[in-house]
């Protein structure tokens, strides 16, 4: 995942979003004028089911869980938004409502681009609108390749990345996991038992220290980053 400094700029946020990355510097600077900044405390909701999905959300720093509520009132984890992730590309182009919840797992800084502002800009700048259509075409071509890369990455690699992102988001090498292991397992596409086994293995290899069942310390960031 991309890393941003705490003093991230609107341009930094725009640079993270794949549909903007191949635009010219001038186009990106124009889109950056639409960015607004928001901060959420741990536990606060970025959005809730039923809210209008009227903005692209870019996580500049922090972490949030996206989940749905089942009929019996239990949370069903969908994904985790970490530093550099974004949600709601479609919201820039279509009217819809959120069917899920997003809750900050730690203090989280978010950049937003409202659909109304974005579409107004497209109408005022036809050349940028054409560039966006071309960018969307390239994005469609990238999705299949990205899906393959995600599904072939090892559980160890994905877990190591999650630990590094969580540590970075909390700005501390020593941290308590903000999610239950069953939710981490859902996010990483594996089982809670496998998560426990892999954490134990990483500790035995000297990459992390297991302080308590849910509290860990990063010991070797470089080796964790190199796991594939």
Tab-separated table of C-alpha atoms in Angstrom:
chain	number	residue	atom	x	y	z
A	1	UNK	CA	0.000	0.000	0.000
A	2	UNK	CA	1.083	3.554	-0.601
A	3	UNK	CA	2.308	5.514	2.381
A	4	UNK	CA	1.404	9.129	3.082
A	5	UNK	CA	2.906	11.511	5.577
A	6	UNK	CA	0.605	12.980	8.228
A	7	UNK	CA	0.815	16.327	6.418
A	8	UNK	CA	-0.656	14.812	3.249
A	9	UNK	CA	-1.847	17.198	0.573
A	10	UNK	CA	-4.832	17.090	-1.755
A	11	UNK	CA	-2.426	16.210	-4.580
A	12	UNK	CA	-1.103	13.259	-2.539
A	13	UNK	CA	-4.637	11.916	-2.171
A	14	UNK	CA	-5.455	12.260	-5.871
A	15	UNK	CA	-2.228	10.459	-6.773
A	16	UNK	CA	-3.394	7.366	-4.837
A	17	UNK	CA	-6.532	6.779	-6.913
A	18	UNK	CA	-5.918	4.515	-9.888
A	19	UNK	CA	-8.387	6.232	-12.219
A	20	UNK	CA	-6.430	9.481	-11.753
A	21	UNK	CA	-2.866	8.157	-11.858
A	22	UNK	CA	-2.367	8.334	-15.636
A	23	UNK	CA	-3.774	11.833	-15.969
A	24	UNK	CA	-1.443	14.754	-16.620
A	25	UNK	CA	-0.005	16.733	-13.725
A	26	UNK	CA	-2.262	19.626	-14.708
A	27	UNK	CA	-5.395	17.441	-14.680
A	28	UNK	CA	-4.483	16.001	-11.272
A	29	UNK	CA	-3.901	19.469	-9.861
A	30	UNK	CA	-7.329	20.489	-11.153
A	31	UNK	CA	-9.011	17.490	-9.489
A	32	UNK	CA	-7.083	18.209	-6.269
A	33	UNK	CA	-8.953	21.513	-5.952
A	34	UNK	CA	-12.101	19.450	-5.234
A	35	UNK	CA	-10.598	17.550	-2.272
A	36	UNK	CA	-11.899	18.137	1.242
A	37	UNK	CA	-10.207	16.721	4.346
A	38	UNK	CA	-11.958	14.903	7.187
A	39	UNK	CA	-10.707	13.312	10.406
A	40	UNK	CA	-12.408	10.470	12.248
A	41	UNK	CA	-11.638	9.251	15.761
A	42	UNK	CA	-11.389	5.524	16.445
A	43	UNK	CA	-14.913	4.110	16.502
A	44	UNK	CA	-16.491	6.874	14.425
A	45	UNK	CA	-18.322	6.007	11.203
A	46	UNK	CA	-17.126	7.233	7.816
A	47	UNK	CA	-20.501	6.212	6.423
A	48	UNK	CA	-23.457	3.987	7.314
A	49	UNK	CA	-25.832	1.791	5.331
A	50	UNK	CA	-28.564	3.945	3.848
A	51	UNK	CA	-26.393	7.068	3.588
A	52	UNK	CA	-26.152	8.568	0.129
A	53	UNK	CA	-22.987	7.393	-1.640
A	54	UNK	CA	-22.111	10.793	-3.029
A	55	UNK	CA	-18.313	10.950	-2.682
A	56	UNK	CA	-15.072	9.158	-3.414
A	57	UNK	CA	-13.311	8.408	-0.106
A	58	UNK	CA	-9.499	8.155	0.034
A	59	UNK	CA	-7.779	6.999	3.247
A	60	UNK	CA	-4.807	9.326	3.694
A	61	UNK	CA	-3.776	7.838	7.037
A	62	UNK	CA	-5.284	5.217	9.320
A	63	UNK	CA	-7.566	2.221	8.937
A	64	UNK	CA	-11.299	1.505	8.723
A	65	UNK	CA	-13.346	-1.669	8.505
A	66	UNK	CA	-16.168	-2.004	5.992
A	67	UNK	CA	-18.935	-4.394	7.034
A	68	UNK	CA	-22.591	-5.279	6.646
A	69	UNK	CA	-25.082	-6.248	9.347
A	70	UNK	CA	-26.715	-9.656	8.993
A	71	UNK	CA	-30.389	-10.263	9.741
A	72	UNK	CA	-29.491	-11.496	13.245
A	73	UNK	CA	-27.521	-8.328	13.988
A	74	UNK	CA	-24.001	-9.736	13.550
A	75	UNK	CA	-21.272	-7.927	11.648
A	76	UNK	CA	-20.131	-9.440	8.363
A	77	UNK	CA	-16.673	-8.180	7.455
A	78	UNK	CA	-16.248	-7.121	3.828
A	79	UNK	CA	-12.856	-5.445	3.663
A	80	UNK	CA	-10.413	-3.149	5.410
A	81	UNK	CA	-9.492	0.276	4.089
A	82	UNK	CA	-5.871	1.081	4.914
A	83	UNK	CA	-3.580	4.005	4.133
A	84	UNK	CA	-3.651	4.448	0.366
A	85	UNK	CA	-6.962	2.642	-0.160
A	86	UNK	CA	-10.056	4.292	-1.585
A	87	UNK	CA	-13.755	3.507	-1.760
A	88	UNK	CA	-16.537	4.736	-4.015
A	89	UNK	CA	-15.147	5.291	-7.521
A	90	UNK	CA	-18.644	4.579	-8.834
A	91	UNK	CA	-20.058	7.329	-6.612
A	92	UNK	CA	-18.403	9.890	-8.889
A	93	UNK	CA	-20.562	8.737	-11.785
A	94	UNK	CA	-23.824	7.234	-10.451
A	95	UNK	CA	-26.445	7.947	-7.802
A	96	UNK	CA	-26.673	5.249	-5.131
A	97	UNK	CA	-26.799	4.621	-1.391
A	98	UNK	CA	-24.275	2.823	0.790
A	99	UNK	CA	-25.280	-0.759	1.613
A	100	UNK	CA	-22.531	-1.171	4.196
A	101	UNK	CA	-20.866	0.585	7.129
A	102	UNK	CA	-17.318	1.934	7.412
A	103	UNK	CA	-15.940	2.431	10.932
A	104	UNK	CA	-12.538	3.847	11.853
A	105	UNK	CA	-10.328	1.322	13.686
A	106	UNK	CA	-7.936	4.085	14.773
A	107	UNK	CA	-7.680	7.840	14.230
A	108	UNK	CA	-8.126	8.114	10.473
A	109	UNK	CA	-7.617	10.965	8.010
A	110	UNK	CA	-9.751	10.889	4.880
A	111	UNK	CA	-9.848	12.902	1.653
A	112	UNK	CA	-13.182	13.191	-0.137
A	113	UNK	CA	-14.277	14.284	-3.598
A	114	UNK	CA	-18.001	14.958	-3.916
A	115	UNK	CA	-19.812	13.691	-7.006
A	116	UNK	CA	-21.548	17.038	-7.586
A	117	UNK	CA	-18.212	18.887	-7.612
A	118	UNK	CA	-16.568	16.259	-9.815
A	119	UNK	CA	-19.351	16.220	-12.418
A	120	UNK	CA	-19.470	20.012	-12.526
A	121	UNK	CA	-15.748	20.017	-13.275
A	122	UNK	CA	-16.249	17.453	-16.058
A	123	UNK	CA	-18.880	19.668	-17.666
A	124	UNK	CA	-16.647	22.725	-17.456
A	125	UNK	CA	-13.542	20.940	-18.769
A	126	UNK	CA	-14.381	18.662	-21.734
A	127	UNK	CA	-10.719	17.751	-22.304
A	128	UNK	CA	-10.440	16.467	-18.740
A	129	UNK	CA	-13.674	14.513	-19.226
A	130	UNK	CA	-12.194	12.758	-22.275
A	131	UNK	CA	-9.012	12.002	-20.316
A	132	UNK	CA	-11.134	10.493	-17.536
A	133	UNK	CA	-12.948	8.214	-19.999
A	134	UNK	CA	-9.567	6.978	-21.283
A	135	UNK	CA	-8.348	6.491	-17.712
A	136	UNK	CA	-11.438	4.430	-16.874
A	137	UNK	CA	-10.768	2.237	-19.899
A	138	UNK	CA	-7.241	1.532	-18.650
A	139	UNK	CA	-8.624	0.847	-15.168
A	140	UNK	CA	-10.921	-1.880	-16.505
A	141	UNK	CA	-7.919	-3.549	-18.129
A	142	UNK	CA	-5.953	-3.466	-14.859
A	143	UNK	CA	-8.643	-5.043	-12.676
A	144	UNK	CA	-8.232	-8.609	-13.905
A	145	UNK	CA	-4.466	-8.493	-13.398
A	146	UNK	CA	-4.854	-7.058	-9.880
A	147	UNK	CA	-7.366	-9.753	-8.941
A	148	UNK	CA	-4.875	-12.424	-10.004
A	149	UNK	CA	-2.082	-10.808	-7.977
A	150	UNK	CA	-4.228	-10.612	-4.834
A	151	UNK	CA	-5.382	-14.223	-5.028
A	152	UNK	CA	-1.849	-15.538	-5.603
A	153	UNK	CA	-0.213	-13.582	-2.754
A	154	UNK	CA	0.523	-15.856	0.199
A	155	UNK	CA	-1.357	-15.623	3.488
A	156	UNK	CA	1.992	-14.786	5.140
A	157	UNK	CA	2.528	-11.880	2.765
A	158	UNK	CA	-0.964	-10.494	3.280
A	159	UNK	CA	-0.728	-10.908	7.060
A	160	UNK	CA	2.693	-9.239	7.154
A	161	UNK	CA	1.318	-6.315	5.140
A	162	UNK	CA	-1.659	-6.025	7.495
A	163	UNK	CA	0.636	-5.942	10.547
A	164	UNK	CA	2.895	-3.321	8.969
A	165	UNK	CA	-0.046	-1.141	7.914
A	166	UNK	CA	-1.619	-1.375	11.379
A	167	UNK	CA	1.659	-0.468	13.065
A	168	UNK	CA	2.143	2.457	10.675
A	169	UNK	CA	-1.419	3.657	11.172
A	170	UNK	CA	-1.024	3.661	14.945
A	171	UNK	CA	2.523	5.093	14.729
A	172	UNK	CA	3.823	2.487	17.138
A	173	UNK	CA	5.866	-0.694	16.754
A	174	UNK	CA	3.931	-2.091	19.731
A	175	UNK	CA	0.193	-2.345	19.118
A	176	UNK	CA	-2.963	-4.260	19.946
A	177	UNK	CA	-4.788	-5.721	16.963
A	178	UNK	CA	-7.834	-3.488	16.300
A	179	UNK	CA	-9.752	-6.439	14.854
A	180	UNK	CA	-10.643	-9.890	16.148
A	181	UNK	CA	-8.679	-12.692	14.524
A	182	UNK	CA	-11.836	-14.024	12.865
A	183	UNK	CA	-12.295	-10.650	11.135
A	184	UNK	CA	-8.643	-10.521	10.094
A	185	UNK	CA	-9.093	-14.042	8.713
A	186	UNK	CA	-12.146	-12.950	6.697
A	187	UNK	CA	-10.221	-9.955	5.352
A	188	UNK	CA	-7.245	-12.110	4.342
A	189	UNK	CA	-9.349	-14.973	2.975
A	190	UNK	CA	-8.274	-17.630	5.451
A	191	UNK	CA	-9.250	-19.088	8.864
A	192	UNK	CA	-8.669	-17.783	12.428
A	193	UNK	CA	-6.616	-20.903	13.151
A	194	UNK	CA	-4.316	-20.131	10.228
A	195	UNK	CA	-3.914	-16.537	11.430
A	196	UNK	CA	-2.889	-17.784	14.890
A	197	UNK	CA	-0.432	-20.261	13.344
A	198	UNK	CA	1.121	-17.668	11.069
A	199	UNK	CA	1.497	-15.141	13.906
A	200	UNK	CA	3.259	-17.791	15.982
A	201	UNK	CA	5.528	-18.637	13.037
A	202	UNK	CA	6.438	-14.982	12.456
A	203	UNK	CA	7.288	-14.676	16.157
A	204	UNK	CA	9.478	-17.800	16.068
A	205	UNK	CA	11.319	-16.368	13.054
A	206	UNK	CA	12.067	-13.179	15.010
A	207	UNK	CA	10.037	-10.822	12.810
A	208	UNK	CA	7.473	-9.963	15.486
A	209	UNK	CA	7.185	-10.386	19.243
A	210	UNK	CA	3.962	-11.753	20.705
A	211	UNK	CA	3.403	-9.795	23.921
A	212	UNK	CA	-0.118	-11.033	24.645
A	213	UNK	CA	-2.668	-12.932	22.559
A	214	UNK	CA	-3.621	-9.748	20.680
A	215	UNK	CA	-0.655	-7.444	21.318
A	216	UNK	CA	2.442	-7.515	19.140
A	217	UNK	CA	5.694	-5.712	18.467
A	218	UNK	CA	7.307	-5.324	15.043
A	219	UNK	CA	10.927	-6.500	15.323
A	220	UNK	CA	12.060	-6.737	11.688
A	221	UNK	CA	10.087	-4.536	9.318
A	222	UNK	CA	12.397	-5.219	6.361
A	223	UNK	CA	11.957	-9.003	6.527
A	224	UNK	CA	8.180	-8.647	6.893
A	225	UNK	CA	8.091	-6.468	3.775
A	226	UNK	CA	10.034	-9.064	1.785
A	227	UNK	CA	7.651	-11.974	2.455
A	228	UNK	CA	5.995	-13.106	-0.779
